[in-house]
Coordinates of C-alpha atoms in Angstrom, one line a residue:
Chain A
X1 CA 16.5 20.4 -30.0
X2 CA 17.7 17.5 -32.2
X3 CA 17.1 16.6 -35.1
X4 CA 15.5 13.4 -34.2
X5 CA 12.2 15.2 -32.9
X6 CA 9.7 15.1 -35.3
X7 CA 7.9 17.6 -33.3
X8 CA 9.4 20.5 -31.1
X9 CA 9.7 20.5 -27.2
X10 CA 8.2 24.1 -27.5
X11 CA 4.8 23.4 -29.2
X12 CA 2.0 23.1 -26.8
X13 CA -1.0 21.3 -28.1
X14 CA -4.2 20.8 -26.3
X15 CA -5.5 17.6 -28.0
X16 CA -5.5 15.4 -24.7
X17 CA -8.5 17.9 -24.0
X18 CA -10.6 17.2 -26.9
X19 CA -10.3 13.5 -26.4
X20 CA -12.2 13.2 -23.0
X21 CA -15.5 11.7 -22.8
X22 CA -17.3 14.9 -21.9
X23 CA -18.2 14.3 -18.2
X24 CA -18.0 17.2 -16.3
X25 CA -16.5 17.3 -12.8
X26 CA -13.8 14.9 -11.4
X27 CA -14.2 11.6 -11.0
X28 CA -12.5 9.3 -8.4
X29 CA -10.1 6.9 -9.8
X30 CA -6.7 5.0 -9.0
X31 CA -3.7 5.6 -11.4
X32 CA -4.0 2.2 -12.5
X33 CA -8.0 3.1 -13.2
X34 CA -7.1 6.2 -15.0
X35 CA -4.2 4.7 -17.6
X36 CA -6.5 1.6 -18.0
X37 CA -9.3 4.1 -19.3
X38 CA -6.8 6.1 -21.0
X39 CA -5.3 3.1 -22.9
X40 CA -9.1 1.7 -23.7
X41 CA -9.6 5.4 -25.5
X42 CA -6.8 5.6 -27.7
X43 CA -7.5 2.4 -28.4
X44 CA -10.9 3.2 -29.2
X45 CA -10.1 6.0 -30.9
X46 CA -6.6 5.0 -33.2
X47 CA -6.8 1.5 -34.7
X48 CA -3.6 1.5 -35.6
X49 CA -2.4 1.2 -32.4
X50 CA -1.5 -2.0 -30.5
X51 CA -1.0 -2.7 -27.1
X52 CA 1.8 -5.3 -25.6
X53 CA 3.9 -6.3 -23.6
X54 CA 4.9 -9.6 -21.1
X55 CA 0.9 -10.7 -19.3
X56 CA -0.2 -7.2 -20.7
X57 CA -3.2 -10.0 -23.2
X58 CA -4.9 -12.8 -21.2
X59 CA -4.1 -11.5 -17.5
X60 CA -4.3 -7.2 -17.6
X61 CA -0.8 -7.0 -16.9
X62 CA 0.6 -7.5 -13.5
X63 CA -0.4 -4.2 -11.9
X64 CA -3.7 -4.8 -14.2
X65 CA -3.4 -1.1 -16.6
X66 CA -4.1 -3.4 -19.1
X67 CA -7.2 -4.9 -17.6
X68 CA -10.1 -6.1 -20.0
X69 CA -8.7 -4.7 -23.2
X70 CA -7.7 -7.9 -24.8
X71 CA -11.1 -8.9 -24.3
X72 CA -12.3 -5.8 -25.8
X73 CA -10.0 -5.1 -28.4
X74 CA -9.1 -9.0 -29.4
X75 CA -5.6 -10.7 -29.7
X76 CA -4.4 -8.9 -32.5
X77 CA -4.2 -5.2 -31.4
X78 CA -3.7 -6.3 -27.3
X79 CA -1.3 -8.9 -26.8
X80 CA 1.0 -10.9 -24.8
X81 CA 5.0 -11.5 -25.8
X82 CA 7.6 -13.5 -24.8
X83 CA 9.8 -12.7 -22.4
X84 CA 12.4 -11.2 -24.1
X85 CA 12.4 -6.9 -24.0
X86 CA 14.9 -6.6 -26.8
X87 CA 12.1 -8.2 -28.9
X88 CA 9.3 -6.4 -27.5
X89 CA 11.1 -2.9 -28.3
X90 CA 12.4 -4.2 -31.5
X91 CA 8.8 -5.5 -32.7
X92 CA 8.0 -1.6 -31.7
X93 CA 10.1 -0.2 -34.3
X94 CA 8.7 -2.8 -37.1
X95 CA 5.0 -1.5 -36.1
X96 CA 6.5 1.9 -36.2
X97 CA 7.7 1.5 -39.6
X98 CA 4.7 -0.4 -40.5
X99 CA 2.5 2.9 -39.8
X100 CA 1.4 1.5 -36.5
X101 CA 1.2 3.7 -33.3
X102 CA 2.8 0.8 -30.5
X103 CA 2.1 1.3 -27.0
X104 CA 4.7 -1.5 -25.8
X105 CA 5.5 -2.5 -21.8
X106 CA 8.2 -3.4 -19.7
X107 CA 7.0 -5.2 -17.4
X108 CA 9.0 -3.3 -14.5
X109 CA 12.0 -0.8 -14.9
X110 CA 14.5 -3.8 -14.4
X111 CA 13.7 -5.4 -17.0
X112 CA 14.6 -2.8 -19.8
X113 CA 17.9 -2.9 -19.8
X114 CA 18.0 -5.9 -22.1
X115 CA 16.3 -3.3 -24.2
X116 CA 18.8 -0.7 -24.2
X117 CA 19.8 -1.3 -27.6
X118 CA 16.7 -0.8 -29.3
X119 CA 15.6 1.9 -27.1
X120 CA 18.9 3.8 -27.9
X121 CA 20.1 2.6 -31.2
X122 CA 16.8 2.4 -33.1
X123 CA 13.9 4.1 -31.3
X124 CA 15.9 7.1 -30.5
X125 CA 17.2 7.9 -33.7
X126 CA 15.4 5.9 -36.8
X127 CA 13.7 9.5 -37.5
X128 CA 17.1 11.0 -37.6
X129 CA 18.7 8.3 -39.3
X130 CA 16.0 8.1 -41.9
X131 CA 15.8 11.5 -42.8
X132 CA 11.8 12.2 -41.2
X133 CA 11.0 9.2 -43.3
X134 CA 10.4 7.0 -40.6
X135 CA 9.1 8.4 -37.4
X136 CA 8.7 6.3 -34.4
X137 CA 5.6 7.2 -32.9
X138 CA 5.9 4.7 -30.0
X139 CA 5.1 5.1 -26.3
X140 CA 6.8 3.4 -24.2
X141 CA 5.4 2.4 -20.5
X142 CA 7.5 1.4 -17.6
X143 CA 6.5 0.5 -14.3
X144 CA 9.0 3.2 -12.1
X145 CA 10.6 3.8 -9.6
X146 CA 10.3 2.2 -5.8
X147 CA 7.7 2.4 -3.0
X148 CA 6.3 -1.3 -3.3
X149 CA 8.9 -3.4 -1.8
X150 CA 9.5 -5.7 -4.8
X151 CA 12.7 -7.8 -5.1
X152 CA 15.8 -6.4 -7.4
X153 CA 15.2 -5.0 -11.0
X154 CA 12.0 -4.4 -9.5
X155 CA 12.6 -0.5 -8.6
X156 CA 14.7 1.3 -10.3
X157 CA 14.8 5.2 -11.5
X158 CA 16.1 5.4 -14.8
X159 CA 15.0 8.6 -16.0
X160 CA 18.3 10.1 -16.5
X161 CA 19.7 7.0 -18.8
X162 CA 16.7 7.6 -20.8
X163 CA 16.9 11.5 -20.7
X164 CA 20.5 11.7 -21.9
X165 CA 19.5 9.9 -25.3
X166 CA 18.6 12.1 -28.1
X167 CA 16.0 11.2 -29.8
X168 CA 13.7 10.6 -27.1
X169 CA 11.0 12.3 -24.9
X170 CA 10.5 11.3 -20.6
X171 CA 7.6 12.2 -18.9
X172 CA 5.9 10.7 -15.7
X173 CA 2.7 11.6 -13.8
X174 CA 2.8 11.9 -10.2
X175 CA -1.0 11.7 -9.8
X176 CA -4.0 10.0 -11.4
X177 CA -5.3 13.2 -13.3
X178 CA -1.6 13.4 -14.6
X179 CA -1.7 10.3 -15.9
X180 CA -5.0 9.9 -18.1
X181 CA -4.3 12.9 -19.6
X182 CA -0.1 12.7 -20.0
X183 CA -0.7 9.2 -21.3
X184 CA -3.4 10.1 -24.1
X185 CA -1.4 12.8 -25.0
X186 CA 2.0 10.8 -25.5
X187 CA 0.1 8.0 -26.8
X188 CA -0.6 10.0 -29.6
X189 CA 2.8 12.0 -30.3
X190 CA 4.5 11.5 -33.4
X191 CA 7.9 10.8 -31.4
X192 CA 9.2 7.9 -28.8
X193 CA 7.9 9.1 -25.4
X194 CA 9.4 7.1 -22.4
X195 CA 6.5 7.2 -20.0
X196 CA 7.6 6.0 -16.4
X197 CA 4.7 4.9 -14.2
X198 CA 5.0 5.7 -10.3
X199 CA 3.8 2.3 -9.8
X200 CA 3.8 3.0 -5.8
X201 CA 1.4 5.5 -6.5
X202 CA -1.1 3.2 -9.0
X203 CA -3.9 2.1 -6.5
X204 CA -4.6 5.8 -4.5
X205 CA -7.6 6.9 -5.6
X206 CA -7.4 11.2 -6.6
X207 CA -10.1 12.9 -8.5
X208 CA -9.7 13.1 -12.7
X209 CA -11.1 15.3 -14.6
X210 CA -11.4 13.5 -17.8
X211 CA -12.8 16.4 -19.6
X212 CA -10.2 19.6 -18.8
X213 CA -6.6 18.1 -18.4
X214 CA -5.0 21.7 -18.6
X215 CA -2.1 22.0 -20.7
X216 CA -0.4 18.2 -21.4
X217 CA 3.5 20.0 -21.8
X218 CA 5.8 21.2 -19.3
X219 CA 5.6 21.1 -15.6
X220 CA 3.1 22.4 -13.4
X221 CA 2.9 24.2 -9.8
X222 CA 1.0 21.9 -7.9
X223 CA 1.3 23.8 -5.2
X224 CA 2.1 27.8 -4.4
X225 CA 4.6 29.1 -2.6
X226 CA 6.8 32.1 -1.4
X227 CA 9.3 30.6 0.1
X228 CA 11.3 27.7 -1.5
X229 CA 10.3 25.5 -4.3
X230 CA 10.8 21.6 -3.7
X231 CA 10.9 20.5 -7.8
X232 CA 9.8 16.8 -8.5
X233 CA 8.7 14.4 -10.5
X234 CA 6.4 11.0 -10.3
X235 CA 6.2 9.6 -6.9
X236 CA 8.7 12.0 -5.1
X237 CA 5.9 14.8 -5.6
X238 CA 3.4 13.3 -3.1
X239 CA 6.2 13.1 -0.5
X240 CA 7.0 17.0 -1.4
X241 CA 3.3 18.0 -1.0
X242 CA 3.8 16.3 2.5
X243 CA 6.6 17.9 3.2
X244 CA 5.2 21.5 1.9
X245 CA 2.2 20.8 4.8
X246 CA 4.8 20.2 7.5
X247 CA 7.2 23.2 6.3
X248 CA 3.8 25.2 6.5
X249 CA 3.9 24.3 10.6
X250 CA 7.1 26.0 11.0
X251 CA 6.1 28.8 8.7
X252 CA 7.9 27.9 6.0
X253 CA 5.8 28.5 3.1
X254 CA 7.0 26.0 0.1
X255 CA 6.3 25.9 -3.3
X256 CA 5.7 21.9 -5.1
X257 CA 6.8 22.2 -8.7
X258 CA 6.3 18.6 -10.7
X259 CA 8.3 18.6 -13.4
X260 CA 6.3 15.8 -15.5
X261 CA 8.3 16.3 -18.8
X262 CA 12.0 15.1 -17.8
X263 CA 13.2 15.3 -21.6
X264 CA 12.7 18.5 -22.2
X265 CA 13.0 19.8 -19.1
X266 CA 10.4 23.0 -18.6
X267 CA 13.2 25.6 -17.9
X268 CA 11.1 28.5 -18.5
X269 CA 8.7 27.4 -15.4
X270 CA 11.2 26.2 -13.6
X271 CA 12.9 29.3 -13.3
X272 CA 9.9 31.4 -13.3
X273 CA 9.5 29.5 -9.9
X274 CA 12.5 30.2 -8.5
X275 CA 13.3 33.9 -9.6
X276 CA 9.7 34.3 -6.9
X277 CA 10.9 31.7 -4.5
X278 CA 15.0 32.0 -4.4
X279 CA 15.4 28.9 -3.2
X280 CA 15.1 25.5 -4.8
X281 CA 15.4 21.8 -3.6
X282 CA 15.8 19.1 -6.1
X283 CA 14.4 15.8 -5.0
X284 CA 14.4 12.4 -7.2
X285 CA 15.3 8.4 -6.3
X286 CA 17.9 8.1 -8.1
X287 CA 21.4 7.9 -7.5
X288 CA 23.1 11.2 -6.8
X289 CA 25.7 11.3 -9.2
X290 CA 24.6 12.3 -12.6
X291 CA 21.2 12.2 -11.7
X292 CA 18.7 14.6 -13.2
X293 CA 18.7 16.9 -10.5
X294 CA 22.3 17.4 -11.5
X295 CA 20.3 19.3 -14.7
X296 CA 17.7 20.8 -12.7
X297 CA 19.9 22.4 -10.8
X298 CA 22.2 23.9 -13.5
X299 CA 19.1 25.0 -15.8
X300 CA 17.6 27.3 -11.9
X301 CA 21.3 28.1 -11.9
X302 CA 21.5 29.4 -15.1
X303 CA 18.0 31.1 -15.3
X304 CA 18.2 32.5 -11.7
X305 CA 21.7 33.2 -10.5
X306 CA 21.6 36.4 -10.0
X307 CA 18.8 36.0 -7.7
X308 CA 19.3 32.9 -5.6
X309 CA 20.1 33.0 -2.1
X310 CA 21.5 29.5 -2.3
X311 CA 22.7 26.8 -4.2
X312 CA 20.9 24.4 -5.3
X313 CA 20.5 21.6 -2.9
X314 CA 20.1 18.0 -4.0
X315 CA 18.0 15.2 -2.0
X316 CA 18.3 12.0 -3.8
X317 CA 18.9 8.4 -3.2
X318 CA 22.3 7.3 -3.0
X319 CA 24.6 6.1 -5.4
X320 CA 24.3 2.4 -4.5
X321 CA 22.2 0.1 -6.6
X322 CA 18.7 0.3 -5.9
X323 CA 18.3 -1.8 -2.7
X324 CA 15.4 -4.2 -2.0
X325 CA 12.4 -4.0 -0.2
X326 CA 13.8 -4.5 2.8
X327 CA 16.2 -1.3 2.9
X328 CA 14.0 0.5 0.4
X329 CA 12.9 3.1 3.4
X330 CA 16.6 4.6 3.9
X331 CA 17.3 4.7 0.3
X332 CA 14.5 6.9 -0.8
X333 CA 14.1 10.2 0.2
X334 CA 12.0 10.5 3.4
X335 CA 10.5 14.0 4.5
X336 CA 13.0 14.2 7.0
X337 CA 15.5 14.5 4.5
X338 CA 13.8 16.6 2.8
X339 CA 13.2 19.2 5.6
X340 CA 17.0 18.8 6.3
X341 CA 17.8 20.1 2.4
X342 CA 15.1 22.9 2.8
X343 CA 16.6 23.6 6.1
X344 CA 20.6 23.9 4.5
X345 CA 19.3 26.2 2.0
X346 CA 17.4 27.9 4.4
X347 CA 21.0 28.4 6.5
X348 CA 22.5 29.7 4.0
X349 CA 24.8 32.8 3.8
X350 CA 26.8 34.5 1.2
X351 CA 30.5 34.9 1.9
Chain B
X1 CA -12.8 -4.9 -7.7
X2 CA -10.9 -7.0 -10.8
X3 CA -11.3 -10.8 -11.7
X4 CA -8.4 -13.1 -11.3
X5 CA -8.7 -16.7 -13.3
X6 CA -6.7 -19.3 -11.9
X7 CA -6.4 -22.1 -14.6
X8 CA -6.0 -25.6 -14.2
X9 CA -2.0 -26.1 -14.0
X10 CA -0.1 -29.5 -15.2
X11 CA -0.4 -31.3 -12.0
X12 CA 2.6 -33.6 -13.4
X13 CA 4.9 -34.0 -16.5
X14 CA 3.1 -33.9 -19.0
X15 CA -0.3 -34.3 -18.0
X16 CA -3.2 -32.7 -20.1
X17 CA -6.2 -33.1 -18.3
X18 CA -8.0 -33.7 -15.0
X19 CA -11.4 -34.7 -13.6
X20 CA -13.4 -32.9 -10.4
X21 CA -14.5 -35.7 -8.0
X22 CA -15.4 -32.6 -5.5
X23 CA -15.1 -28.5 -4.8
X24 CA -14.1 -28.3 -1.4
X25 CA -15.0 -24.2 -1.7
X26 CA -18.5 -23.1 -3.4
X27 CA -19.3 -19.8 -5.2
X28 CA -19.4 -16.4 -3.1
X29 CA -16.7 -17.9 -0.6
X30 CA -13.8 -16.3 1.0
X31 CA -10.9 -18.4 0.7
X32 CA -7.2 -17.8 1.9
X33 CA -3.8 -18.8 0.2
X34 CA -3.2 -22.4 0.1
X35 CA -7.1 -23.2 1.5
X36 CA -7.5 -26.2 -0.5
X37 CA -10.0 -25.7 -3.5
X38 CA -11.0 -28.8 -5.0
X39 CA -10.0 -32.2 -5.3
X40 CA -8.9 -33.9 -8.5
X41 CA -8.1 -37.1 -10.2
X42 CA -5.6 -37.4 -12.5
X43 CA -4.1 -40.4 -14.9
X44 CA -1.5 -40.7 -11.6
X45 CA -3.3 -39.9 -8.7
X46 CA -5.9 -38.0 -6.8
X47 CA -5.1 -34.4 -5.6
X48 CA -6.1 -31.5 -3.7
X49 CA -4.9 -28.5 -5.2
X50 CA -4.5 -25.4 -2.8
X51 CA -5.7 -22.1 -3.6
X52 CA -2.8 -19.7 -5.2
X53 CA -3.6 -16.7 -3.4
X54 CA -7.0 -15.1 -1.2
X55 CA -9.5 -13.8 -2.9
X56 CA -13.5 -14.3 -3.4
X57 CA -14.8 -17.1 -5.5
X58 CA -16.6 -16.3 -8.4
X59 CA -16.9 -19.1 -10.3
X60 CA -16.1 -22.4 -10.5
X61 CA -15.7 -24.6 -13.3
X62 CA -16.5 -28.4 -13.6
X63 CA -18.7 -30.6 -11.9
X64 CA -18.0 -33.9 -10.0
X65 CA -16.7 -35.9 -13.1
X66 CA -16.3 -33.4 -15.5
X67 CA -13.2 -32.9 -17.3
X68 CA -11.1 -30.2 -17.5
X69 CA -8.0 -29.6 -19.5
X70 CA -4.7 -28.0 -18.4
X71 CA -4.7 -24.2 -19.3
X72 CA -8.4 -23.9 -19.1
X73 CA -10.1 -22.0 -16.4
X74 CA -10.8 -23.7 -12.7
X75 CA -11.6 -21.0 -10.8
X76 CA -12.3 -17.6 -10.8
X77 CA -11.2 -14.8 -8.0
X78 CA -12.6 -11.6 -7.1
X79 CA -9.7 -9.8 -5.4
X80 CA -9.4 -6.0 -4.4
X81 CA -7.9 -3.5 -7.1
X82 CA -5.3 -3.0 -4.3
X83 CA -4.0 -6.5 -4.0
X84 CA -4.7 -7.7 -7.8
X85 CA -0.6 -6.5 -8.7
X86 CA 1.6 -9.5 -8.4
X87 CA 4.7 -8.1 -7.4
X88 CA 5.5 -6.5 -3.9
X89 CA 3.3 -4.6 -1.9
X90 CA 0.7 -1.8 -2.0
X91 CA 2.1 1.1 0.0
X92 CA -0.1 2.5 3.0
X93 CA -1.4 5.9 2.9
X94 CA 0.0 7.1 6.3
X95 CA -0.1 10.2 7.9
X96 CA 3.5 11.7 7.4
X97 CA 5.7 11.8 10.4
X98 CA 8.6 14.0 10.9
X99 CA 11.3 14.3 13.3
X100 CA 13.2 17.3 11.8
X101 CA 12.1 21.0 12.7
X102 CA 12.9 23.7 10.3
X103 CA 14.0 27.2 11.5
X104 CA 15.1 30.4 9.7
X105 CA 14.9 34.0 9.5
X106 CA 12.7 34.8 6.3
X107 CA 14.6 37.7 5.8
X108 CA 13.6 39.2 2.2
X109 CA 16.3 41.7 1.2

């Protein structure tokens, strides 16, 4: 681990557990319900932190997880900015300094590559660069991925850009449990988390349990199985559970690991996975080449080689920019895609 | 449900205010995108202004002859969570369809 993480990828902490309201049972709510009420606790609970981003004040935000908090929490700790990103990420490293804990926005993926800089150059490595003198305890959250049929720099999947940079942690929650409890948890982390938002998953409703979040680190079986293991992350896990149902029909009994932490990567449950399973699908939205599955792939490699019946097979998007709404169904991995990399894997014979 | 205020927008260059002569939609109505709302009168003319998206009225602000300034509120919508995003679409929950079959000997050596 580098040097620019204040706190180590190993340490498991239960904190997002003790924060809950105390409500037993699970509660119905959308994604975009559960981050809303996850934002209005840390807020509530840390008044150092702020809250911004472009229409995250006066309107919510445009997919509303800001909703009401301005209102609650006034102008100065919820507020709108221009729109300019390299000044929204750069005001988070100010606040950072400052002893603040910022929770900034991007208003959609597209619209953080004018960012780059500070997210790379600054966030990423001020703790290194100052010697642990100046942590960046900021969260950033970033509407992902595609699914919604939005126009360009509308969907994109960056999670291997920001992976590759030391310095900083990526996580996304495929579900709305997930994502109370993996946004309270990074909201609170003494280094940069990149936290990307499934935003075509924000408005199905799932139960939370605000009160037992389970453990807020590594990934998580969300599904058992003997078979293969399908390993995802954000929206691509909802297809896989699909998938998992139909591969169930033809007596195919798979195994849905989501990976939620995409920097670091969970190697030790990865591979515990696959050393049951033997097979292993990797399945993400983003391009091919040099996409995280790439590292998925060589980390089950390297934990399970002497065990796999198979390589690893990749099912991806392709490496073309991310299309539009309009083509957005053949880009993304469909479950027929899926069921033909389980099926390849399943072909498969030594020698 | 979530709340969606539509404020009064510069109707020309540079205009800063506007007066009701008459809501052509009242509280509690659904209304569809580009229904006209209400009508106005400004320094230049008299207007209808269409409604910026569907939704549920809520409120309404002003009376016949009151004035109201650009950038404060007109109108008020109740929307659905599921339409209140402002970009692209919500995606439908379908039931998964599937055209490829697996098959394979689950041979465990």
């Amino acid at each position: 681990m580098s040097n620019a993480i204040v706190e180590s990828g190993a340490t498991v902490r239960h904190g997002a557990e003790e924060g809950g309201p105390g409500e037993n049972g699970r509660e119905q709510l959308s994604m975009q319900q559960a981050l809303n009420r996850a934002l209005d606790e840390v807020l509530a609970e840390s008044p150092k932190t702020l809250v911004f981003g472009e229409d995250c004040g006066r309107l919510g935000g445009v997919f509303r997880i800001t909703d009401g908090l301005q209102a609650k929490y006034g102008e100065t700790r919820v507020f709108d900015t221009p729109l300019a990103e390299s000044g929204i990420l750069g005001m988070a490293v100010g606040l950072a300094m400052a002893g603040f804990q910022p929770i900034p926005e991007v208003q959609f993926d597209g619209f953080a590559y004018p960012a780059i800089n500070q997210i790379v150059c600054q966030i990423g490595r001020m703790n290194y660069r100052s010697r642990g003198t100046l942590p960046m305890p900021i969260t950033l959250r970033v509407p992902s991925f595609g699914g919604i049929r939005a126009p360009e720099h509308h969907g994109e999947s960056l999670e291997a850009l920001f992976a590759h940079v030391p310095g900083l942690k990526v996580v996304s929650p495929s579900n709305p449990h997930e994502a109370y409890h993996l946004l309270k948890y990074a909201a609170t982390r003494p280094d940069p988390v990149i936290f990307m938002e499934p935003k075509s998953r924000y408005w199905q409703k799932d139960g939370v349990d605000v009160s037992h979040g389970g453990s807020p680190t590594g990934a998580k079986v969300m599904r058992p199985g003997r078979h293969l293991t399908l390993v995802a992350w954000g929206a691509m896990v909802g297809r896989c559970l699909q998938v998992a149902d139909l591969a169930a029909e033809d007596g195919v009994d798979v195994e849905v690991l989501d990976l939620r932490w995409l920097k670091p990567i969970d190697a030790e449950t990865l591979a515990t996975s696959v050393r049951k399973t033997r097979r292993a699908v990797v399945v993400h939205e983003a391009p091919l080449t040099s996409g995280l599955g790439a590292e998925v792939a060589q980390l089950i490699t390297q934990g399970c080689f002497d065990t796999l019946k198979a390589p690893v097979e990749r099912v991806t998007g392709f490496d073309v920019p991310y299309p539009s709404g309009d083509l957005e169904d053949e880009y993304i991995p469909n479950i027929d895609r899926i069921l033909n990399g389980i099926q390849r894997v399943l072909e498969y014979r030594r020698g | 449900m979530a709340e969606i205020s539509f404020p009064l927008p510069d109707l020309g260059e540079g205009l800063i205010e506007a007066t009701v002569l008459e809501w052509l939609v009242s509280e509690g109505q659904q209304v569809e995108r580009n229904q006209p709302l209400v009508e106005v009168e400004t320094s230049k003319s008299a207007v209808e202004l269409p409604s910026p998206q569907a939704g549920k009225v809520v409120r309404t602000f002003g009376r016949p002859g009151d004035r109201i300034n650009v950038g404060e509120p007109l109108i008020v919508f109740e929307v659905p969570d599921d339409t209140a995003g402002i970009v692209g679409t919500v995606p439908k929950d379908e039931a998964p369809k599937r055209r490829v079959r697996l098959s394979a000997v689950l041979d465990e050596d």
